[in-house]
Amino acid sequence: MQDKIKPSEVDLEDQKGTGKKELNLLESLVPVLILMSLLAYNIFFIEGQDWFGGYTNQYILLMGGLVAAIVGFWNKVPVSRMIFEVWENWKSIFVPIMILFLVGALAGTWLVSGIIPAMVYYGLQVLSPDIFLPASVIIAAIISIATGSSWTTSATVGIALVGIGSALGIPTGMIAGAVISGAYFGDKMSPLSDTTNLAPAMAGTDLFTHIKYMAYTTVPTIIITLIVFTILSGTIDTTGSADISDLLASIDNTFHISPWLFLVPGIVIAMILMKTKPLIALGIGVLLAAIFAFIFQSDVLASLSDSNFKAVINAVLIDTNIETDNDKLSELFSSGGMNGMLWTIFLIICAMVFGGVMDAIGALAKITKSLLAVASSVFGLFASTVISCLGLNAIASDQYLAIVIPGKMFKNAFEDKGLAPENLSRTLEDSGTVTSVLIPWNTCGAYQSSVLGVSVSDYFVYAIFNYLSPFTTLFFAALNIKIRQLVKK
């Protein structure tokens, strides 16, 4: 039987709300409600969701922080306390931000070295009409792990798979569900993914601990997904053949493809398993990929710049686009380098402002205390986190905010219960990242539906990995499976 969490265990003073009077629940919710209202206005009433330009979500988070500060002023919370909490938050994300920069550099160098193209090249060759659906899951997963982006996977290989599968007579909803399931599995498990970096940054754990701990729920879920799609494949009569020769020829004509390229990701994976620090493992991954680019892809580097060295440096720092004779592949073979990580980094910085002020005024403690008064068990804590992530995906229509806000809200509650932060980061991904694509008006749902040409209602029932993930994490919580406790020092 699980222990109960008493509301009194969540001490407002421990949460650093040092005002002269305790905030009531309405006052605590005011900044959140205004934040949600601004986000909803931007989504439903601003064309292109670009109210304040490309960094609208960041500005709205800062506005939410300002509203929280006003609430703090009203309740006599010292300005110095709010500044201190924001600064403490910023200090806590220094290493995650450095990792994000290295992730951008890794994506760029793995592209120009041919590592990502090699993964695409060999992945496409596992296609067979009899196992098309599970093969689509695997291909999408491989590409998404390699690129760290479910969106890029769907917009490139996903489109190709929908086209190929349609020619075979397979329902497009099934194909889209298989692509999305694989793409979001890869997105969750890839160290190159922004959400995979964002979740541990919010929860207070490191990237590789998060990925390894997340595997406990993610691997069983993807196995079940593959089994279901294998069964579905046996019920479909396919016609024709999966012709991918043009895609393979385009890759082969652009890059020098060799199994030796897999040595770099193999070394990085080995270093991760040996518990090498993330900054060192990723840094070596960037360095080795740069060396392999000089060895294997001299023609590619020459096409990017008059200097091979400059081409590699550009891949590390800024946008790199490698043109092929196939438009879909040209879109896939692009990277933003470190520059491509700035949007996510700014989002984290602004989230730390909002979370820091909310923490300083005692609002997060009050909201968490109210939630725990309703759901007081350990399972209730996990369930509250899942419900919050799902709710924010529906209300805020943004997967980043569905990770950021619950992450800040429940971080202290998990700590107070003696639960390691990777419990929270895993739950954020299992319920925040993957379910965003199931909501038609969420940015992810709208994007995937538009890109794949399949409505959310058509692929919803087949996006098995996505809707099964929250149930898996709750199942583990209910049976106390792999619920890691904090180590007492």
Short mmCIF file of C-alpha atoms in Angstrom, two decimals:
data_model
loop_
_atom_site.label_atom_id
_atom_site.label_comp_id
_atom_site.label_asym_id
_atom_site.label_seq_id
_atom_site.Cartn_x
_atom_site.Cartn_y
_atom_site.Cartn_z
CA MET A 1 0.00 0.00 0.00
CA GLN A 2 1.32 3.40 -0.98
CA ASP A 3 1.98 6.13 1.55
CA LYS A 4 -0.28 9.12 1.61
CA ILE A 5 0.90 12.65 1.04
CA LYS A 6 -0.51 14.98 3.63
CA PRO A 7 -1.25 18.48 2.38
CA SER A 8 0.60 19.82 5.37
CA GLU A 9 3.79 18.21 4.06
CA VAL A 10 3.92 20.84 1.34
CA ASP A 11 5.18 23.76 3.40
CA LEU A 12 4.68 27.15 1.86
CA GLU A 13 7.66 28.56 3.70
CA ASP A 14 9.82 25.79 2.27
CA GLN A 15 8.57 26.93 -1.14
CA LYS A 16 9.95 30.35 -0.33
CA GLY A 17 6.75 32.35 -0.37
CA THR A 18 7.84 34.90 2.22
CA GLY A 19 5.04 37.42 1.92
CA LYS A 20 3.28 38.78 4.98
CA LYS A 21 0.18 36.76 4.16
CA GLU A 22 -0.31 33.45 2.42
CA LEU A 23 -1.71 33.58 -1.11
CA ASN A 24 -5.13 32.08 -1.60
CA LEU A 25 -5.76 29.68 -4.47
CA LEU A 26 -7.37 32.32 -6.71
CA GLU A 27 -4.41 34.68 -6.33
CA SER A 28 -2.04 31.80 -7.09
CA LEU A 29 -3.97 30.88 -10.23
CA VAL A 30 -4.22 34.44 -11.61
CA PRO A 31 -0.79 34.34 -13.38
CA VAL A 32 -1.54 30.85 -14.79
CA LEU A 33 -5.00 31.86 -16.02
CA ILE A 34 -3.65 35.00 -17.69
CA LEU A 35 -0.82 32.97 -19.23
CA MET A 36 -3.33 30.44 -20.61
CA SER A 37 -5.60 33.24 -21.89
CA LEU A 38 -2.75 34.94 -23.75
CA LEU A 39 -1.68 31.63 -25.28
CA ALA A 40 -5.25 30.79 -26.29
CA TYR A 41 -5.69 34.22 -27.88
CA ASN A 42 -2.49 33.76 -29.85
CA ILE A 43 -3.54 30.30 -31.04
CA PHE A 44 -7.15 30.96 -31.98
CA PHE A 45 -7.20 34.62 -33.00
CA ILE A 46 -3.75 35.46 -34.39
CA GLU A 47 -3.08 34.27 -37.92
CA GLY A 48 0.01 32.09 -38.02
CA GLN A 49 0.23 32.16 -34.19
CA ASP A 50 2.84 34.89 -34.52
CA TRP A 51 1.46 37.60 -32.25
CA PHE A 52 4.86 38.95 -31.18
CA GLY A 53 6.98 37.31 -33.87
CA GLY A 54 8.88 34.04 -33.73
CA TYR A 55 9.36 34.22 -29.96
CA THR A 56 5.72 34.75 -29.00
CA ASN A 57 5.62 31.94 -26.42
CA GLN A 58 8.71 33.33 -24.75
CA TYR A 59 7.21 36.82 -24.49
CA ILE A 60 3.96 35.40 -23.09
CA LEU A 61 5.91 33.50 -20.42
CA LEU A 62 7.62 36.77 -19.46
CA MET A 63 4.23 38.48 -19.28
CA GLY A 64 3.03 35.69 -17.02
CA GLY A 65 6.09 36.28 -14.84
CA LEU A 66 5.26 39.99 -14.69
CA VAL A 67 1.71 39.24 -13.58
CA ALA A 68 3.07 36.88 -10.92
CA ALA A 69 5.41 39.66 -9.75
CA ILE A 70 2.47 42.06 -9.45
CA VAL A 71 0.64 39.48 -7.33
CA GLY A 72 3.80 39.24 -5.23
CA PHE A 73 3.97 43.04 -4.79
CA TRP A 74 0.33 42.99 -3.67
CA ASN A 75 1.20 40.39 -1.03
CA LYS A 76 4.34 42.19 0.14
CA VAL A 77 6.82 39.63 -1.25
CA PRO A 78 10.25 41.32 -1.42
CA VAL A 79 11.57 42.04 -4.91
CA SER A 80 14.91 40.66 -3.78
CA ARG A 81 13.25 37.29 -3.09
CA MET A 82 11.81 37.13 -6.61
CA ILE A 83 15.12 38.10 -8.21
CA PHE A 84 16.95 35.56 -6.09
CA GLU A 85 14.64 32.71 -7.16
CA VAL A 86 14.91 33.63 -10.85
CA TRP A 87 18.70 33.73 -10.54
CA GLU A 88 18.75 30.35 -8.77
CA ASN A 89 16.63 28.92 -11.57
CA TRP A 90 18.98 30.32 -14.21
CA LYS A 91 21.99 28.83 -12.45
CA SER A 92 20.31 25.41 -12.40
CA ILE A 93 19.91 25.34 -16.20
CA PHE A 94 23.47 26.34 -17.16
CA VAL A 95 24.54 22.74 -17.91
CA PRO A 96 21.30 21.86 -19.78
CA ILE A 97 21.80 24.93 -21.97
CA MET A 98 25.38 23.88 -22.74
CA ILE A 99 24.05 20.43 -23.63
CA LEU A 100 21.46 21.97 -25.95
CA PHE A 101 24.18 23.91 -27.78
CA LEU A 102 26.16 20.67 -28.17
CA VAL A 103 23.02 18.89 -29.40
CA GLY A 104 22.72 21.50 -32.16
CA ALA A 105 26.37 21.03 -33.06
CA LEU A 106 25.92 17.25 -33.04
CA ALA A 107 22.95 17.45 -35.41
CA GLY A 108 24.95 19.59 -37.84
CA THR A 109 28.10 17.48 -37.82
CA TRP A 110 26.19 14.18 -37.99
CA LEU A 111 24.51 15.55 -41.11
CA VAL A 112 27.60 16.70 -43.01
CA SER A 113 29.53 13.56 -41.99
CA GLY A 114 26.82 11.38 -43.56
CA ILE A 115 25.76 9.67 -40.31
CA ILE A 116 22.13 10.80 -40.51
CA PRO A 117 21.87 10.06 -44.27
CA ALA A 118 23.32 6.59 -43.62
CA MET A 119 20.64 5.92 -41.02
CA VAL A 120 17.97 6.96 -43.53
CA TYR A 121 19.58 4.91 -46.31
CA TYR A 122 19.74 1.65 -44.39
CA GLY A 123 16.46 2.25 -42.59
CA LEU A 124 14.45 2.55 -45.79
CA GLN A 125 15.68 -0.81 -46.99
CA VAL A 126 13.79 -2.77 -44.34
CA LEU A 127 10.49 -2.01 -46.14
CA SER A 128 8.37 -4.98 -47.21
CA PRO A 129 4.64 -4.98 -48.09
CA ASP A 130 3.92 -7.83 -45.64
CA ILE A 131 5.41 -5.93 -42.69
CA PHE A 132 4.93 -2.40 -43.99
CA LEU A 133 3.25 -0.96 -40.86
CA PRO A 134 5.74 -2.20 -38.22
CA ALA A 135 8.57 -1.37 -40.67
CA SER A 136 7.19 2.18 -40.91
CA VAL A 137 7.27 2.45 -37.12
CA ILE A 138 10.90 1.32 -37.06
CA ILE A 139 12.00 3.59 -39.93
CA ALA A 140 10.30 6.64 -38.41
CA ALA A 141 11.86 5.81 -35.05
CA ILE A 142 15.36 5.51 -36.52
CA ILE A 143 15.07 8.79 -38.41
CA SER A 144 13.59 10.58 -35.42
CA ILE A 145 16.34 9.33 -33.09
CA ALA A 146 18.93 10.45 -35.65
CA THR A 147 17.41 13.91 -36.17
CA GLY A 148 15.77 14.48 -32.78
CA SER A 149 12.65 15.77 -34.52
CA SER A 150 9.28 14.07 -35.02
CA TRP A 151 8.24 17.00 -37.20
CA THR A 152 11.15 16.59 -39.61
CA THR A 153 10.60 12.83 -39.73
CA SER A 154 6.93 13.21 -40.66
CA ALA A 155 7.61 15.95 -43.19
CA THR A 156 10.16 13.85 -45.05
CA VAL A 157 10.20 10.08 -44.62
CA GLY A 158 6.65 10.18 -43.25
CA ILE A 159 5.28 11.72 -46.43
CA ALA A 160 7.17 9.13 -48.49
CA LEU A 161 5.80 6.26 -46.38
CA VAL A 162 2.21 7.52 -46.67
CA GLY A 163 2.63 7.71 -50.44
CA ILE A 164 4.19 4.25 -50.69
CA GLY A 165 1.63 2.68 -48.35
CA SER A 166 -1.29 4.26 -50.17
CA ALA A 167 -0.02 2.72 -53.41
CA LEU A 168 -0.06 -0.66 -51.64
CA GLY A 169 -3.70 -0.17 -50.64
CA ILE A 170 -3.06 0.39 -46.92
CA PRO A 171 -5.44 2.88 -45.20
CA THR A 172 -3.70 6.22 -44.74
CA GLY A 173 -4.88 6.49 -41.13
CA MET A 174 -2.96 3.32 -40.27
CA ILE A 175 0.19 4.52 -42.04
CA ALA A 176 0.05 7.95 -40.37
CA GLY A 177 -0.49 6.31 -36.98
CA ALA A 178 2.54 4.07 -37.54
CA VAL A 179 4.71 7.00 -38.66
CA ILE A 180 3.64 9.17 -35.73
CA SER A 181 4.14 6.34 -33.23
CA GLY A 182 7.69 5.74 -34.44
CA ALA A 183 8.49 9.43 -34.81
CA TYR A 184 7.45 10.28 -31.26
CA PHE A 185 9.25 7.25 -29.83
CA GLY A 186 12.44 8.51 -31.50
CA ASP A 187 11.72 12.09 -30.47
CA LYS A 188 11.44 10.98 -26.82
CA MET A 189 14.56 8.84 -26.81
CA SER A 190 16.87 11.04 -28.88
CA PRO A 191 19.44 13.22 -27.06
CA LEU A 192 19.07 15.61 -30.01
CA SER A 193 15.40 16.31 -29.21
CA ASP A 194 14.49 19.63 -27.62
CA THR A 195 11.70 18.13 -25.51
CA THR A 196 14.04 15.37 -24.31
CA ASN A 197 16.38 18.11 -23.07
CA LEU A 198 13.58 20.32 -21.77
CA ALA A 199 11.93 17.72 -19.49
CA PRO A 200 15.01 16.92 -17.36
CA ALA A 201 15.87 20.62 -17.23
CA MET A 202 12.45 21.31 -15.70
CA ALA A 203 12.57 18.34 -13.33
CA GLY A 204 16.16 18.83 -12.15
CA THR A 205 17.89 15.73 -13.52
CA ASP A 206 20.46 15.21 -16.29
CA LEU A 207 19.82 14.24 -19.90
CA PHE A 208 21.18 10.70 -19.98
CA THR A 209 19.69 9.70 -16.62
CA HIS A 210 16.36 10.90 -17.99
CA ILE A 211 16.70 8.89 -21.22
CA LYS A 212 17.77 5.69 -19.46
CA TYR A 213 14.97 5.97 -16.87
CA MET A 214 12.42 6.81 -19.57
CA ALA A 215 13.32 3.58 -21.40
CA TYR A 216 11.55 1.58 -18.66
CA THR A 217 8.14 2.80 -19.81
CA THR A 218 8.93 3.71 -23.41
CA VAL A 219 10.41 0.40 -24.59
CA PRO A 220 7.45 -1.77 -23.42
CA THR A 221 5.08 0.73 -25.02
CA ILE A 222 6.82 0.66 -28.41
CA ILE A 223 7.00 -3.17 -28.28
CA ILE A 224 3.23 -3.34 -27.76
CA THR A 225 2.83 -0.84 -30.60
CA LEU A 226 4.92 -3.00 -32.93
CA ILE A 227 2.94 -6.11 -32.00
CA VAL A 228 -0.36 -4.37 -32.75
CA PHE A 229 0.87 -3.07 -36.12
CA THR A 230 2.23 -6.52 -37.00
CA ILE A 231 -1.22 -8.00 -36.34
CA LEU A 232 -2.85 -5.22 -38.37
CA SER A 233 -0.48 -5.90 -41.27
CA GLY A 234 -1.71 -9.48 -41.39
CA THR A 235 -5.31 -8.30 -41.87
CA ILE A 236 -4.59 -6.13 -44.91
CA ASP A 237 -4.44 -7.27 -48.52
CA THR A 238 -1.64 -5.27 -50.17
CA THR A 239 -1.09 -4.76 -53.88
CA GLY A 240 1.95 -3.50 -55.75
CA SER A 241 5.42 -3.01 -54.28
CA ALA A 242 7.23 -0.45 -52.14
CA ASP A 243 9.50 1.33 -54.62
CA ILE A 244 12.11 3.36 -52.77
CA SER A 245 14.81 3.12 -55.40
CA ASP A 246 14.64 6.83 -56.22
CA LEU A 247 15.13 7.82 -52.58
CA LEU A 248 18.06 5.42 -52.15
CA ALA A 249 19.66 6.61 -55.38
CA SER A 250 19.39 10.26 -54.32
CA ILE A 251 21.12 9.55 -51.01
CA ASP A 252 23.80 7.43 -52.68
CA ASN A 253 24.48 10.12 -55.29
CA THR A 254 24.88 12.85 -52.67
CA PHE A 255 26.76 11.10 -49.86
CA HIS A 256 29.40 8.43 -49.47
CA ILE A 257 27.40 5.86 -47.51
CA SER A 258 29.34 3.36 -45.44
CA PRO A 259 28.65 1.19 -42.38
CA TRP A 260 31.80 2.74 -40.89
CA LEU A 261 29.75 5.90 -40.25
CA PHE A 262 27.88 4.07 -37.48
CA LEU A 263 31.12 3.94 -35.50
CA VAL A 264 30.50 7.50 -34.22
CA PRO A 265 27.02 6.95 -32.74
CA GLY A 266 28.27 3.59 -31.45
CA ILE A 267 31.07 5.30 -29.52
CA VAL A 268 28.68 7.94 -28.14
CA ILE A 269 26.21 5.26 -27.02
CA ALA A 270 29.03 3.30 -25.38
CA MET A 271 30.15 6.41 -23.50
CA ILE A 272 26.60 7.01 -22.33
CA LEU A 273 26.35 3.43 -21.05
CA MET A 274 29.66 3.94 -19.21
CA LYS A 275 28.06 6.97 -17.50
CA THR A 276 30.34 9.51 -19.15
CA LYS A 277 29.24 13.09 -18.44
CA PRO A 278 26.83 14.31 -21.15
CA LEU A 279 28.96 17.33 -22.08
CA ILE A 280 31.97 15.09 -22.67
CA ALA A 281 30.06 12.38 -24.57
CA LEU A 282 28.31 14.86 -26.85
CA GLY A 283 31.48 16.89 -27.34
CA ILE A 284 33.39 13.79 -28.46
CA GLY A 285 30.45 12.92 -30.73
CA VAL A 286 30.77 16.32 -32.40
CA LEU A 287 34.55 16.03 -32.76
CA LEU A 288 34.47 12.50 -34.23
CA ALA A 289 31.69 13.43 -36.64
CA ALA A 290 33.71 16.43 -37.83
CA ILE A 291 36.71 14.14 -38.49
CA PHE A 292 34.50 11.66 -40.35
CA ALA A 293 33.13 14.52 -42.46
CA PHE A 294 36.66 15.26 -43.72
CA ILE A 295 37.30 11.55 -44.36
CA PHE A 296 34.02 10.47 -46.01
CA GLN A 297 32.21 13.58 -47.31
CA SER A 298 34.75 15.84 -48.98
CA ASP A 299 32.40 16.40 -51.95
CA VAL A 300 29.55 17.42 -49.65
CA LEU A 301 31.78 19.86 -47.78
CA ALA A 302 33.04 21.31 -51.06
CA SER A 303 29.44 21.93 -52.15
CA LEU A 304 28.74 23.86 -48.95
CA SER A 305 31.79 26.14 -48.88
CA ASP A 306 35.07 26.87 -50.64
CA SER A 307 36.78 25.62 -47.48
CA ASN A 308 36.06 22.19 -45.96
CA PHE A 309 37.03 23.48 -42.53
CA LYS A 310 34.62 26.40 -42.86
CA ALA A 311 31.82 24.03 -43.96
CA VAL A 312 32.26 21.94 -40.80
CA ILE A 313 32.39 25.04 -38.55
CA ASN A 314 29.21 26.33 -40.20
CA ALA A 315 27.53 22.96 -39.57
CA VAL A 316 28.38 23.35 -35.89
CA LEU A 317 27.19 26.94 -35.56
CA ILE A 318 24.54 27.86 -38.14
CA ASP A 319 22.07 26.54 -40.71
CA THR A 320 23.27 23.85 -43.11
CA ASN A 321 21.22 22.72 -46.08
CA ILE A 322 22.41 19.91 -48.35
CA GLU A 323 20.66 19.85 -51.71
CA THR A 324 19.78 16.54 -53.37
CA ASP A 325 17.79 15.71 -56.49
CA ASN A 326 14.82 14.81 -54.26
CA ASP A 327 12.90 17.64 -52.59
CA LYS A 328 11.79 15.50 -49.62
CA LEU A 329 15.37 14.49 -48.86
CA SER A 330 16.64 18.06 -49.25
CA GLU A 331 14.21 19.09 -46.52
CA LEU A 332 15.37 16.23 -44.30
CA PHE A 333 19.08 16.94 -44.83
CA SER A 334 19.11 20.32 -43.14
CA SER A 335 20.23 21.41 -39.68
CA GLY A 336 20.27 24.60 -37.67
CA GLY A 337 23.44 23.85 -35.68
CA MET A 338 23.78 25.68 -32.40
CA ASN A 339 21.70 28.49 -33.85
CA GLY A 340 18.79 26.08 -34.22
CA MET A 341 18.73 25.55 -30.44
CA LEU A 342 18.25 29.22 -29.55
CA TRP A 343 14.44 29.09 -29.65
CA THR A 344 14.31 26.27 -27.12
CA ILE A 345 17.03 27.86 -24.97
CA PHE A 346 15.15 31.17 -24.84
CA LEU A 347 11.96 29.26 -23.96
CA ILE A 348 13.73 27.59 -21.02
CA ILE A 349 15.19 30.91 -19.82
CA CYS A 350 11.77 32.60 -19.94
CA ALA A 351 10.14 29.59 -18.27
CA MET A 352 12.66 29.95 -15.45
CA VAL A 353 11.57 33.57 -15.00
CA PHE A 354 7.91 32.59 -14.78
CA GLY A 355 8.62 29.60 -12.55
CA GLY A 356 11.05 31.50 -10.34
CA VAL A 357 8.62 34.32 -9.59
CA MET A 358 5.74 31.86 -9.06
CA ASP A 359 7.95 29.93 -6.66
CA ALA A 360 9.06 33.07 -4.80
CA ILE A 361 5.54 34.33 -4.16
CA GLY A 362 4.37 30.90 -2.96
CA ALA A 363 1.95 30.36 -5.87
CA LEU A 364 3.41 27.03 -7.00
CA ALA A 365 3.29 25.73 -3.45
CA LYS A 366 -0.35 26.77 -3.04
CA ILE A 367 -1.45 25.21 -6.35
CA THR A 368 0.44 22.01 -5.61
CA LYS A 369 -0.95 21.85 -2.07
CA SER A 370 -4.50 22.20 -3.43
CA LEU A 371 -3.96 19.46 -6.00
CA LEU A 372 -2.44 17.13 -3.44
CA ALA A 373 -5.35 17.72 -1.10
CA VAL A 374 -7.52 16.05 -3.74
CA ALA A 375 -5.02 13.40 -4.85
CA SER A 376 -2.90 12.60 -1.83
CA SER A 377 -1.29 9.24 -2.70
CA VAL A 378 1.94 8.73 -4.63
CA PHE A 379 -0.16 7.46 -7.51
CA GLY A 380 -2.30 10.60 -7.18
CA LEU A 381 0.84 12.73 -7.57
CA PHE A 382 1.70 10.95 -10.83
CA ALA A 383 -1.91 11.11 -11.99
CA SER A 384 -2.10 14.85 -11.23
CA THR A 385 1.02 15.41 -13.31
CA VAL A 386 -0.39 13.40 -16.22
CA ILE A 387 -3.72 15.21 -16.09
CA SER A 388 -1.98 18.60 -15.94
CA CYS A 389 0.13 17.76 -19.01
CA LEU A 390 -2.90 16.53 -20.94
CA GLY A 391 -4.92 19.57 -19.90
CA LEU A 392 -2.23 22.02 -20.93
CA ASN A 393 -1.82 20.28 -24.29
CA ALA A 394 -5.52 20.89 -24.84
CA ILE A 395 -5.76 24.37 -23.31
CA ALA A 396 -2.39 25.91 -24.19
CA SER A 397 -2.09 23.88 -27.42
CA ASP A 398 1.68 23.65 -27.03
CA GLN A 399 3.75 20.64 -25.96
CA TYR A 400 6.57 22.81 -24.61
CA LEU A 401 4.30 24.53 -22.14
CA ALA A 402 2.72 21.17 -21.26
CA ILE A 403 6.21 20.21 -20.05
CA VAL A 404 7.36 23.53 -18.58
CA ILE A 405 4.40 24.47 -16.37
CA PRO A 406 3.70 21.04 -14.76
CA GLY A 407 7.46 20.58 -14.40
CA LYS A 408 7.72 23.74 -12.31
CA MET A 409 4.48 23.02 -10.44
CA PHE A 410 5.29 19.48 -9.31
CA LYS A 411 9.07 19.56 -8.92
CA ASN A 412 8.99 20.35 -5.22
CA ALA A 413 6.11 17.94 -4.57
CA PHE A 414 8.14 15.04 -5.98
CA GLU A 415 11.14 16.09 -3.90
CA ASP A 416 9.04 16.41 -0.73
CA LYS A 417 7.81 12.86 -1.23
CA GLY A 418 11.37 11.60 -1.63
CA LEU A 419 10.96 10.79 -5.32
CA ALA A 420 13.94 11.22 -7.65
CA PRO A 421 13.51 13.95 -10.30
CA GLU A 422 13.69 11.44 -13.16
CA ASN A 423 10.24 10.22 -12.07
CA LEU A 424 8.88 13.65 -12.92
CA SER A 425 10.87 14.12 -16.14
CA ARG A 426 9.71 10.72 -17.42
CA THR A 427 6.08 11.49 -16.59
CA LEU A 428 6.32 14.86 -18.33
CA GLU A 429 7.46 13.18 -21.54
CA ASP A 430 5.09 10.21 -21.29
CA SER A 431 2.10 12.53 -20.99
CA GLY A 432 3.19 15.94 -22.33
CA THR A 433 5.37 15.28 -25.37
CA VAL A 434 3.56 12.38 -27.01
CA THR A 435 -0.10 13.34 -26.51
CA SER A 436 0.22 16.76 -28.16
CA VAL A 437 -0.24 15.17 -31.59
CA LEU A 438 -3.61 13.69 -30.58
CA ILE A 439 -5.26 17.10 -30.20
CA PRO A 440 -6.39 18.66 -33.51
CA TRP A 441 -5.93 22.28 -32.38
CA ASN A 442 -2.56 21.66 -30.72
CA THR A 443 0.37 22.87 -32.81
CA CYS A 444 1.63 19.28 -33.12
CA GLY A 445 -1.74 17.84 -34.10
CA ALA A 446 -2.35 20.57 -36.66
CA TYR A 447 1.15 20.20 -38.09
CA GLN A 448 1.14 16.40 -38.42
CA SER A 449 -2.35 16.37 -39.93
CA SER A 450 -1.39 19.00 -42.48
CA VAL A 451 1.97 17.48 -43.42
CA LEU A 452 0.80 13.88 -43.74
CA GLY A 453 -2.51 14.82 -45.33
CA VAL A 454 -4.42 12.70 -42.80
CA SER A 455 -6.86 14.15 -40.27
CA VAL A 456 -6.29 13.65 -36.56
CA SER A 457 -9.59 11.77 -36.34
CA ASP A 458 -8.33 9.30 -38.97
CA TYR A 459 -4.97 8.55 -37.36
CA PHE A 460 -5.96 8.98 -33.70
CA VAL A 461 -6.91 5.35 -33.04
CA TYR A 462 -3.72 4.15 -34.79
CA ALA A 463 -1.31 6.48 -32.95
CA ILE A 464 -0.98 3.63 -30.49
CA PHE A 465 2.31 4.62 -28.89
CA ASN A 466 1.06 8.14 -28.22
CA TYR A 467 -2.12 7.38 -26.33
CA LEU A 468 -0.71 4.27 -24.64
CA SER A 469 2.26 6.11 -23.08
CA PRO A 470 0.32 7.98 -20.32
CA PHE A 471 -1.38 4.71 -19.31
CA THR A 472 1.99 2.94 -19.16
CA THR A 473 3.49 5.56 -16.85
CA LEU A 474 0.39 5.41 -14.60
CA PHE A 475 0.54 1.59 -14.60
CA PHE A 476 4.15 1.72 -13.42
CA ALA A 477 3.21 4.26 -10.74
CA ALA A 478 0.22 2.22 -9.54
CA LEU A 479 2.33 -0.94 -9.11
CA ASN A 480 5.38 0.98 -7.83
CA ILE A 481 7.54 -0.33 -10.69
CA LYS A 482 10.81 1.56 -11.24
CA ILE A 483 9.76 4.47 -9.02
CA ARG A 484 13.16 5.67 -7.93
CA GLN A 485 13.60 7.25 -4.52
CA LEU A 486 15.96 10.08 -3.68
CA VAL A 487 19.23 8.90 -2.20
CA LYS A 488 19.63 10.27 1.31
CA LYS A 489 23.01 11.87 1.90
#
